[in-house]
PDB file of C-alpha atoms in Angstrom:
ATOM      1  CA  UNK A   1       9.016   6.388  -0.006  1.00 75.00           C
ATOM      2  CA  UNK A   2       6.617   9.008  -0.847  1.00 82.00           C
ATOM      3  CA  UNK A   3       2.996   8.676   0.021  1.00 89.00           C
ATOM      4  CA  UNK A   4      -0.369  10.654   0.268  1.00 93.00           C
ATOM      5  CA  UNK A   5      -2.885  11.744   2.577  1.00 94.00           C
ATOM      6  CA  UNK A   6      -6.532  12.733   1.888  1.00 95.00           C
ATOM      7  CA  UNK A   7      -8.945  13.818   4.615  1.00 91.00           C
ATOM      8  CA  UNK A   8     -12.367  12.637   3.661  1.00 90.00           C
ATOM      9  CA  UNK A   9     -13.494  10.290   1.892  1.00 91.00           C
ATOM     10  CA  UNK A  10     -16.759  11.716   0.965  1.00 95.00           C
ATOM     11  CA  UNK A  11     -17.373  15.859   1.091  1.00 97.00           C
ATOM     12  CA  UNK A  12     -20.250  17.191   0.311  1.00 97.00           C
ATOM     13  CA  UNK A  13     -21.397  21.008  -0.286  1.00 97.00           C
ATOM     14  CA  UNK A  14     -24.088  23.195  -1.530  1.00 97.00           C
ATOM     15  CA  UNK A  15     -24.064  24.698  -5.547  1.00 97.00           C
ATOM     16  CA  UNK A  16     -22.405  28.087  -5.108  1.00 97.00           C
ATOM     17  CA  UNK A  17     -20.203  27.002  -1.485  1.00 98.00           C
ATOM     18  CA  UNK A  18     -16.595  26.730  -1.634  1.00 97.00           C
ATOM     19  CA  UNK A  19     -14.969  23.407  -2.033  1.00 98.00           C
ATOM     20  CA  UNK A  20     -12.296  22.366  -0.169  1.00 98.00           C
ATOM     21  CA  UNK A  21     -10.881  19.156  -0.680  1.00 98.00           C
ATOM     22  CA  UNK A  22      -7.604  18.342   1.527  1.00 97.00           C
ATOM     23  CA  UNK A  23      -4.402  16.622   0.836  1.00 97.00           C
ATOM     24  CA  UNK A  24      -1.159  15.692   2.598  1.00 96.00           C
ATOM     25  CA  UNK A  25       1.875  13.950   1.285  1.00 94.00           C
ATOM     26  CA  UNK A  26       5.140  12.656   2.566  1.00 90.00           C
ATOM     27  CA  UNK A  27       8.036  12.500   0.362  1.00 83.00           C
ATOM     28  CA  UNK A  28      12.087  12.300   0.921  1.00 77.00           C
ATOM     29  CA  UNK A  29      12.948  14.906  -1.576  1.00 79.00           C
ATOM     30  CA  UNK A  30      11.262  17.496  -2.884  1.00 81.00           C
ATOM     31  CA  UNK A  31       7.322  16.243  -4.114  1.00 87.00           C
ATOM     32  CA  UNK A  32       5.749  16.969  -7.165  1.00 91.00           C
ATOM     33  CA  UNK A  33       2.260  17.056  -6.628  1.00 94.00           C
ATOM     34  CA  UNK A  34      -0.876  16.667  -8.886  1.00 95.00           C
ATOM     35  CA  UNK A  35      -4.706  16.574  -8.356  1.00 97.00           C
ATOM     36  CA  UNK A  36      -6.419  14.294 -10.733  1.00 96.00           C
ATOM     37  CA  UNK A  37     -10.595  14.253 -11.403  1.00 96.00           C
ATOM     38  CA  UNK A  38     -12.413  11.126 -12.471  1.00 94.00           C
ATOM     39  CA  UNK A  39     -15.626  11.948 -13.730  1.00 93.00           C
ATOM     40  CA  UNK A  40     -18.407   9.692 -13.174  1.00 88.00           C
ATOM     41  CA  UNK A  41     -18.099   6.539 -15.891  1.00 84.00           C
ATOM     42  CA  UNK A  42     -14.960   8.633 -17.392  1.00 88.00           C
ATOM     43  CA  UNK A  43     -11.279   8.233 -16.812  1.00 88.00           C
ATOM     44  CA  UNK A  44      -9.010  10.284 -14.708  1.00 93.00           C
ATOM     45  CA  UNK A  45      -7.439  13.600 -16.361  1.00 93.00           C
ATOM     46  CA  UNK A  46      -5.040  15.885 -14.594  1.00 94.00           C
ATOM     47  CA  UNK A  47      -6.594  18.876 -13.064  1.00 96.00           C
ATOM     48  CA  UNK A  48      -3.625  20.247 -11.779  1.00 95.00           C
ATOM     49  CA  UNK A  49       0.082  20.137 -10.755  1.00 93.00           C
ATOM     50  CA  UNK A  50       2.773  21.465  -8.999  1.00 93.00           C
ATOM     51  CA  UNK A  51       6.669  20.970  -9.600  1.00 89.00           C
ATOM     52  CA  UNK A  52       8.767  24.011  -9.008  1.00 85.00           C
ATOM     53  CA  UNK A  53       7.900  27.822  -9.145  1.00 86.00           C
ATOM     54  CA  UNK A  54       4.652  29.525  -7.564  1.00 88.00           C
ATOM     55  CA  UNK A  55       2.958  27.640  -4.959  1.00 90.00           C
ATOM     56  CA  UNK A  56      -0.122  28.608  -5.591  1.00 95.00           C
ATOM     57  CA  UNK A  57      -1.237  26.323  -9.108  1.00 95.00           C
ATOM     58  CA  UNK A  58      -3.993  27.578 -10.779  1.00 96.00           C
ATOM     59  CA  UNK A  59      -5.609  24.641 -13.185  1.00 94.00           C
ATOM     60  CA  UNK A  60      -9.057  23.558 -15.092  1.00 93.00           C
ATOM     61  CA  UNK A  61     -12.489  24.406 -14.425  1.00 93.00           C
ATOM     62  CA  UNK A  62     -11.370  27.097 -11.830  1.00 96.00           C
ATOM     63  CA  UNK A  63      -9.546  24.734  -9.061  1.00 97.00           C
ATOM     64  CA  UNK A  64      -6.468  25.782  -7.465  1.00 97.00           C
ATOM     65  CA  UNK A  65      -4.507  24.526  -4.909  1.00 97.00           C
ATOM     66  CA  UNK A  66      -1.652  25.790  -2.807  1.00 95.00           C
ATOM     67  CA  UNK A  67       1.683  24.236  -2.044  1.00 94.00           C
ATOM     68  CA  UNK A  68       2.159  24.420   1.776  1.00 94.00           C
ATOM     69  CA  UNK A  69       5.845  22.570   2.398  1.00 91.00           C
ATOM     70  CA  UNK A  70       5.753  23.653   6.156  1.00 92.00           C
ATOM     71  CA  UNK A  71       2.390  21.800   6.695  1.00 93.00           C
ATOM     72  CA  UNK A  72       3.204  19.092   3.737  1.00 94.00           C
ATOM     73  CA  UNK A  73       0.006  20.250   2.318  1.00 95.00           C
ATOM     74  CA  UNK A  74      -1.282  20.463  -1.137  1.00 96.00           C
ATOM     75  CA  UNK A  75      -5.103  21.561  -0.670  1.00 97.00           C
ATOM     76  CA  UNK A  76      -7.287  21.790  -3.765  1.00 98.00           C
ATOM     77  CA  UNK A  77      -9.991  24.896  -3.920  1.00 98.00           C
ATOM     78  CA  UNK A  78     -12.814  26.074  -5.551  1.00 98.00           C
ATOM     79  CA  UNK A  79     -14.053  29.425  -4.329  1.00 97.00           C
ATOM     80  CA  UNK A  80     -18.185  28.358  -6.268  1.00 97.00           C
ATOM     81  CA  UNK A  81     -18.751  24.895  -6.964  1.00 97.00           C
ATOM     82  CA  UNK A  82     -21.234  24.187  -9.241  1.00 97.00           C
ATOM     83  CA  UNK A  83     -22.802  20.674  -9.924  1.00 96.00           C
ATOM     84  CA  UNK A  84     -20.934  19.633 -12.839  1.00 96.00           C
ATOM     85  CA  UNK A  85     -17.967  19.404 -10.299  1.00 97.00           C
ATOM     86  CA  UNK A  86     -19.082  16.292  -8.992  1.00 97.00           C
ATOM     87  CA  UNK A  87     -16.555  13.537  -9.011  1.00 96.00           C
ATOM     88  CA  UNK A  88     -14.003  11.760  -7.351  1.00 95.00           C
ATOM     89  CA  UNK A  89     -11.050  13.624  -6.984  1.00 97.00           C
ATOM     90  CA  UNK A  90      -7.029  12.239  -6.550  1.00 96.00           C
ATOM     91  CA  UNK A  91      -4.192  13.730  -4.761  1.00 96.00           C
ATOM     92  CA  UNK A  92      -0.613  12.196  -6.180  1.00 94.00           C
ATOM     93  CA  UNK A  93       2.789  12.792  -5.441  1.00 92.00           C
ATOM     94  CA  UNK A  94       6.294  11.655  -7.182  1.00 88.00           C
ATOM     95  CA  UNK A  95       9.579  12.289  -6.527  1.00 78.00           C
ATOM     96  CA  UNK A  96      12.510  12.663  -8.897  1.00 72.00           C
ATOM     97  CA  UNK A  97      12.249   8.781 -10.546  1.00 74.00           C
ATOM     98  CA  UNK A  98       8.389   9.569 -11.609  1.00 74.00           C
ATOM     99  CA  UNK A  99       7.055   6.844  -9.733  1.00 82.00           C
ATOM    100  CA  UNK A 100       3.026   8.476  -9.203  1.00 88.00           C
ATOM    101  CA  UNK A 101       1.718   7.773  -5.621  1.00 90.00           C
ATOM    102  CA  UNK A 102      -2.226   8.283  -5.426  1.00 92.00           C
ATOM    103  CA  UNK A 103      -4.486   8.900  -2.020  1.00 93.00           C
ATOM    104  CA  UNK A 104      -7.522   7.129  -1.542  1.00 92.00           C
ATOM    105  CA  UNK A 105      -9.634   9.947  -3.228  1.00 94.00           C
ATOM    106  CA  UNK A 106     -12.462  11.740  -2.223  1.00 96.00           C
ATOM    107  CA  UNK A 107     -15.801  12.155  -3.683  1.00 95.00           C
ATOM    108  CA  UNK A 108     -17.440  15.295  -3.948  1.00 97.00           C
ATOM    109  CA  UNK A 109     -20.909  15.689  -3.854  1.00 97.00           C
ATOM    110  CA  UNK A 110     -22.824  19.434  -5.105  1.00 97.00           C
ATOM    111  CA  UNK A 111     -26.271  19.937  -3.779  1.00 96.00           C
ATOM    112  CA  UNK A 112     -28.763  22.257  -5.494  1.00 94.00           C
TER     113      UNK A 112
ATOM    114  CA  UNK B   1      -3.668   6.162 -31.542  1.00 53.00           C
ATOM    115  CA  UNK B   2      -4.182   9.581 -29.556  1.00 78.00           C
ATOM    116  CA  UNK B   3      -4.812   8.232 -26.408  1.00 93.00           C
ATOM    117  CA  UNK B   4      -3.913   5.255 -23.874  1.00 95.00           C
ATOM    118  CA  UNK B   5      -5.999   1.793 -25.228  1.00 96.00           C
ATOM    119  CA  UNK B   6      -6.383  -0.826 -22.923  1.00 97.00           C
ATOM    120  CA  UNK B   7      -8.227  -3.984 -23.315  1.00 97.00           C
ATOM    121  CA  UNK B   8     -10.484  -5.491 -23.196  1.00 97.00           C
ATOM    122  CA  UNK B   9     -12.815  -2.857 -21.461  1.00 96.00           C
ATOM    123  CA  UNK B  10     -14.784  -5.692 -19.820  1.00 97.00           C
ATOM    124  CA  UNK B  11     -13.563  -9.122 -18.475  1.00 97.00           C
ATOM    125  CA  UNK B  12     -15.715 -11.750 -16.316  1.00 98.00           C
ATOM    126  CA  UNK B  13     -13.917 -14.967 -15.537  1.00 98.00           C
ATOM    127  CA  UNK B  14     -14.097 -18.061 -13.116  1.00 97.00           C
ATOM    128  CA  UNK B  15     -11.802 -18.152 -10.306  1.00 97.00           C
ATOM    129  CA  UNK B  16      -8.960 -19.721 -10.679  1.00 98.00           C
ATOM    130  CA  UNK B  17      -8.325 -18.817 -14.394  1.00 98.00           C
ATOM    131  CA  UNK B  18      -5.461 -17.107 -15.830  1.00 98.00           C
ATOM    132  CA  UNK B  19      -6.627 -13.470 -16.956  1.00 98.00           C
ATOM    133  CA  UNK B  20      -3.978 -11.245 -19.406  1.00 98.00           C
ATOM    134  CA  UNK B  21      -4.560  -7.612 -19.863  1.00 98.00           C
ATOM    135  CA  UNK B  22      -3.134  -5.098 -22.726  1.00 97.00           C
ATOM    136  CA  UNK B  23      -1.939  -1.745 -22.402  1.00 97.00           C
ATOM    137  CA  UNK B  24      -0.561   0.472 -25.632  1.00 96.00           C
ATOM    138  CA  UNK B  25       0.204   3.626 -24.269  1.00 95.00           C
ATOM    139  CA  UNK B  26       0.422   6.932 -26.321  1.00 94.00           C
ATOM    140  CA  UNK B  27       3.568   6.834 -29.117  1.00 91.00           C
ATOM    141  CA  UNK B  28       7.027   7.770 -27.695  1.00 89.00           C
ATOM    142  CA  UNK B  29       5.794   7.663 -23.861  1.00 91.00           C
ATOM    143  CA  UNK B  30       8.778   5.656 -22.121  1.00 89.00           C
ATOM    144  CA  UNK B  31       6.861   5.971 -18.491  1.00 91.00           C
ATOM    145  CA  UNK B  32       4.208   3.307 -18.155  1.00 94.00           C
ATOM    146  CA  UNK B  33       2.149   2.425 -15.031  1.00 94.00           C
ATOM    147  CA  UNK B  34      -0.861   0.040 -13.924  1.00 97.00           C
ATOM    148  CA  UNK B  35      -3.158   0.475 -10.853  1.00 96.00           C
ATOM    149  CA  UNK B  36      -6.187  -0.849  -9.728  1.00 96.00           C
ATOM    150  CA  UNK B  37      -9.269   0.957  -8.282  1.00 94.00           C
ATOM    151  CA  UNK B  38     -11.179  -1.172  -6.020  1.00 89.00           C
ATOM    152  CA  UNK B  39     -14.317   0.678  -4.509  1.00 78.00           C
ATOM    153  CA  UNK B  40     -13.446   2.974  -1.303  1.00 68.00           C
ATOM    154  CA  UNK B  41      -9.453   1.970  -2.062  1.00 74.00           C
ATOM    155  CA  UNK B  42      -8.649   4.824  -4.502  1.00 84.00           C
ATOM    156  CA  UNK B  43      -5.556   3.655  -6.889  1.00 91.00           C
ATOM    157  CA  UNK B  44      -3.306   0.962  -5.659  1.00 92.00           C
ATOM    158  CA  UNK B  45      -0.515   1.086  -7.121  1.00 93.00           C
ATOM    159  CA  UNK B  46       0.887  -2.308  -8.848  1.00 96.00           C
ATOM    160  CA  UNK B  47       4.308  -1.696 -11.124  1.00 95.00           C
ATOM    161  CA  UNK B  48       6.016   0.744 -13.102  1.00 92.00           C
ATOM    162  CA  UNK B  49       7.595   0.581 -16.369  1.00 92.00           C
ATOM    163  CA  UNK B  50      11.065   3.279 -17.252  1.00 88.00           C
ATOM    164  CA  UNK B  51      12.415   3.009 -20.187  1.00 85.00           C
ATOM    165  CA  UNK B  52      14.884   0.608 -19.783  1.00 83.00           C
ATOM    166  CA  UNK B  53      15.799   0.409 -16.299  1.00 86.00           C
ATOM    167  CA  UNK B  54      13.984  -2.695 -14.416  1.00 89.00           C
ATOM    168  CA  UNK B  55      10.556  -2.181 -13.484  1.00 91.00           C
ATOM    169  CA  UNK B  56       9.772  -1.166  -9.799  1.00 91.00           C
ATOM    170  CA  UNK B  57       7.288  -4.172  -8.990  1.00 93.00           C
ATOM    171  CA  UNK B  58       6.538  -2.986  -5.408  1.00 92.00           C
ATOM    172  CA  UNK B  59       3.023  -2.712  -5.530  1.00 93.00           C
ATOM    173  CA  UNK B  60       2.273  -6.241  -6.865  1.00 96.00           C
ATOM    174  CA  UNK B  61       0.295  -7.795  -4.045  1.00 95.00           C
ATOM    175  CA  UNK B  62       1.048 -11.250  -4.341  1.00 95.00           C
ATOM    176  CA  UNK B  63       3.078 -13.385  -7.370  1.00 96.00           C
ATOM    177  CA  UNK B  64      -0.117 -14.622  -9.411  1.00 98.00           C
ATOM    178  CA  UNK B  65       0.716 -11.153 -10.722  1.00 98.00           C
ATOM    179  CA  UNK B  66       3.138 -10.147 -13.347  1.00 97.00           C
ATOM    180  CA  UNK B  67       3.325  -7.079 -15.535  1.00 97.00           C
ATOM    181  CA  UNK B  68       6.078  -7.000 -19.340  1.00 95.00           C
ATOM    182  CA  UNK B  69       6.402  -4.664 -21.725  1.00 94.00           C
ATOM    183  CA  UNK B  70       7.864  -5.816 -24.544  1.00 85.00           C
ATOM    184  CA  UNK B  71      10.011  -3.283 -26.828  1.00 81.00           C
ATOM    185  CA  UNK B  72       9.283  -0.353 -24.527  1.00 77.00           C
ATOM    186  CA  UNK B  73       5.557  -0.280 -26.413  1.00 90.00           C
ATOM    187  CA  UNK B  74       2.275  -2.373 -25.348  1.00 95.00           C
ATOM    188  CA  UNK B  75       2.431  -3.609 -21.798  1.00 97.00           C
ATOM    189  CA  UNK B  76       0.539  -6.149 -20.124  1.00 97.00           C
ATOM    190  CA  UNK B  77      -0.232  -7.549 -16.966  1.00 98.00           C
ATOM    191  CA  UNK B  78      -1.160 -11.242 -16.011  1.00 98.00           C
ATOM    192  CA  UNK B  79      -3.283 -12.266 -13.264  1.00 98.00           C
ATOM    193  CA  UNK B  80      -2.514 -15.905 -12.879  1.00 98.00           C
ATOM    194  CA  UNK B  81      -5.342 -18.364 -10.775  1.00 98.00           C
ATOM    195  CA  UNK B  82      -7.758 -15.255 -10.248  1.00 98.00           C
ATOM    196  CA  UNK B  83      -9.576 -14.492  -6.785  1.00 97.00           C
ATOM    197  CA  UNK B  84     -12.582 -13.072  -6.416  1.00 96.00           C
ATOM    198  CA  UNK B  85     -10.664 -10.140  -4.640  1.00 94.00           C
ATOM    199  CA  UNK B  86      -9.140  -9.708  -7.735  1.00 96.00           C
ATOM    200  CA  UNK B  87     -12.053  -8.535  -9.258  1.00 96.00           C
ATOM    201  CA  UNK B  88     -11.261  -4.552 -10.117  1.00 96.00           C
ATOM    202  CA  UNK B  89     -10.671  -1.970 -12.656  1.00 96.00           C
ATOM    203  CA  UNK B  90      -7.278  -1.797 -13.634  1.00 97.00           C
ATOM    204  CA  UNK B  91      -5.954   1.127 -14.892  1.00 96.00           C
ATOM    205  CA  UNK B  92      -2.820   2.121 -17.205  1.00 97.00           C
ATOM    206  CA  UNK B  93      -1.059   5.344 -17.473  1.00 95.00           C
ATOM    207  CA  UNK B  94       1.472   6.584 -19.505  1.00 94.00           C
ATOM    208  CA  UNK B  95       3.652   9.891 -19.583  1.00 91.00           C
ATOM    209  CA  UNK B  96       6.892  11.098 -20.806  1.00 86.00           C
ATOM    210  CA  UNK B  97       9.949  10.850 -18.684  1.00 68.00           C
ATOM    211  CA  UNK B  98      10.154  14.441 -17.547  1.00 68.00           C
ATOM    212  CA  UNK B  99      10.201  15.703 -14.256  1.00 67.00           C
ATOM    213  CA  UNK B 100       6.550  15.883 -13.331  1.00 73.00           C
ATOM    214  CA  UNK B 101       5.491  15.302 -16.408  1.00 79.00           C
ATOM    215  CA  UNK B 102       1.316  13.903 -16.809  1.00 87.00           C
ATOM    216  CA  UNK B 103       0.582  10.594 -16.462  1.00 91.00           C
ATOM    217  CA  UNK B 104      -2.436  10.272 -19.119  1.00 93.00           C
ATOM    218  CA  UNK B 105      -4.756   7.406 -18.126  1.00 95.00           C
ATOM    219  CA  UNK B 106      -6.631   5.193 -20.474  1.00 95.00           C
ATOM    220  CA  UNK B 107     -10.279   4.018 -19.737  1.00 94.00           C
ATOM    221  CA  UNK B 108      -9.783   0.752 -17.901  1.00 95.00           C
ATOM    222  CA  UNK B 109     -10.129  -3.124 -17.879  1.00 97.00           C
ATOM    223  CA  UNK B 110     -13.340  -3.965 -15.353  1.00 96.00           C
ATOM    224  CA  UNK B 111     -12.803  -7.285 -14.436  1.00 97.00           C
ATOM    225  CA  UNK B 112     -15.013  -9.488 -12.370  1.00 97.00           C
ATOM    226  CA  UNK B 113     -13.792 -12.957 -11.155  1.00 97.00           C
ATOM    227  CA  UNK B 114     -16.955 -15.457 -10.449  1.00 97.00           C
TER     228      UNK B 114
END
């Protein structure tokens, strides 16, 4: 059964810092992996997602994050955050029958 | 509608009542989900809904909870003889059945067993 791993519940950085928000999964077959972002008093909309091709997924509000299989990793980035990024933010994984495994989340905090 | 509904957005009930909760996900989605978000426990998840194979009710934590979806449409999940540690939001997703396809989420039921 598939399952996900995020480091830190709570990280916080400065406006301007990069944001690094990590993620590890474990999965029997090959993983598709998403990061979803719940907005504060707002529901949770897909941010990004991986499922075949380029590792590296480029999605909204200038997040990436790379698809590591050797280190079962699926980081999320943001080179500048900027306050408006502040949220709580959900690795998931499925396999091949859909079934959408979430982490625990972590919340990110943006300093002025 | 556009989007998933849920309701109601807000339920407060006495322990040990029985507590139903709707889900109509978006119009030809045959993928359909529930969690629940407790505070610090991210999203649990509680059963999911494909098509129609039988539903994969791993997650359910205990049998005072059930989850049909009647027609392949509107889903919804009972909470029978509420706890107070029942007392969550609980979400409901739907997406298309596609390989990684998006699971869009709907705003929530907040309910609060006194």
């Amino acid at each position: 059964a598939q399952s996900v791993t995020q480091l830190g519940s709570h990280v916080s950085v400065s406006e301007g810092a990069l944001v690094l928000l990590r993620c590890n999964y474990s999965s029997s077959v090959p993983p598709y992996l998403f990061w979803y972002v719940q907005y504060p008093n707002q529901g949770l909309q897909l941010l990004l997602k991986y499922t075949t091709g380029a590792t590296l997924v480029k999605g909204i509000n200038g997040f990436e994050a790379e698809f590591k299989k050797s280190e079962t990793s699926f980081h999320l980035t943001k080179p500048s955050a900027h306050m408006s990024d502040a949220a709580e933010y959900f690795c998931a994984v499925s396999d091949n029958t859909d079934k959408l495994i979430f982490g625990t989340g972590t919340r990110l905090q943006v300093f002025p | 509608g556009a989007g998933v509904s849920q309701s109601p957005s807000n339920k407060v009930t006495e322990k040990g009542k029985d507590v139903e909760l709707r889900c109509d996900p978006i119009s030809g989605h045959t993928a359909l989900y529930w969690y629940r978000q407790s505070l610090g426990q991210g999203l649990e998840f509680l059963i999911y809904f494909q098509g129609n194979s039988a539903p994969d009710k791993s997650g359910l934590p205990s049998d005072r909870f059930s989850a049909e979806r009647t027609g392949g449409s509107v889903s919804t999940l009972t909470i029978q003889r509420t706890q107070q540690e029942d007392s969550a939001v609980y979400l409901c997703a739907s997406s298309l059945h596609k390989t990684g396809g998006e699971a869009f989420f709907g705003q929530g039921t907040r309910l609060t067993v006194v």
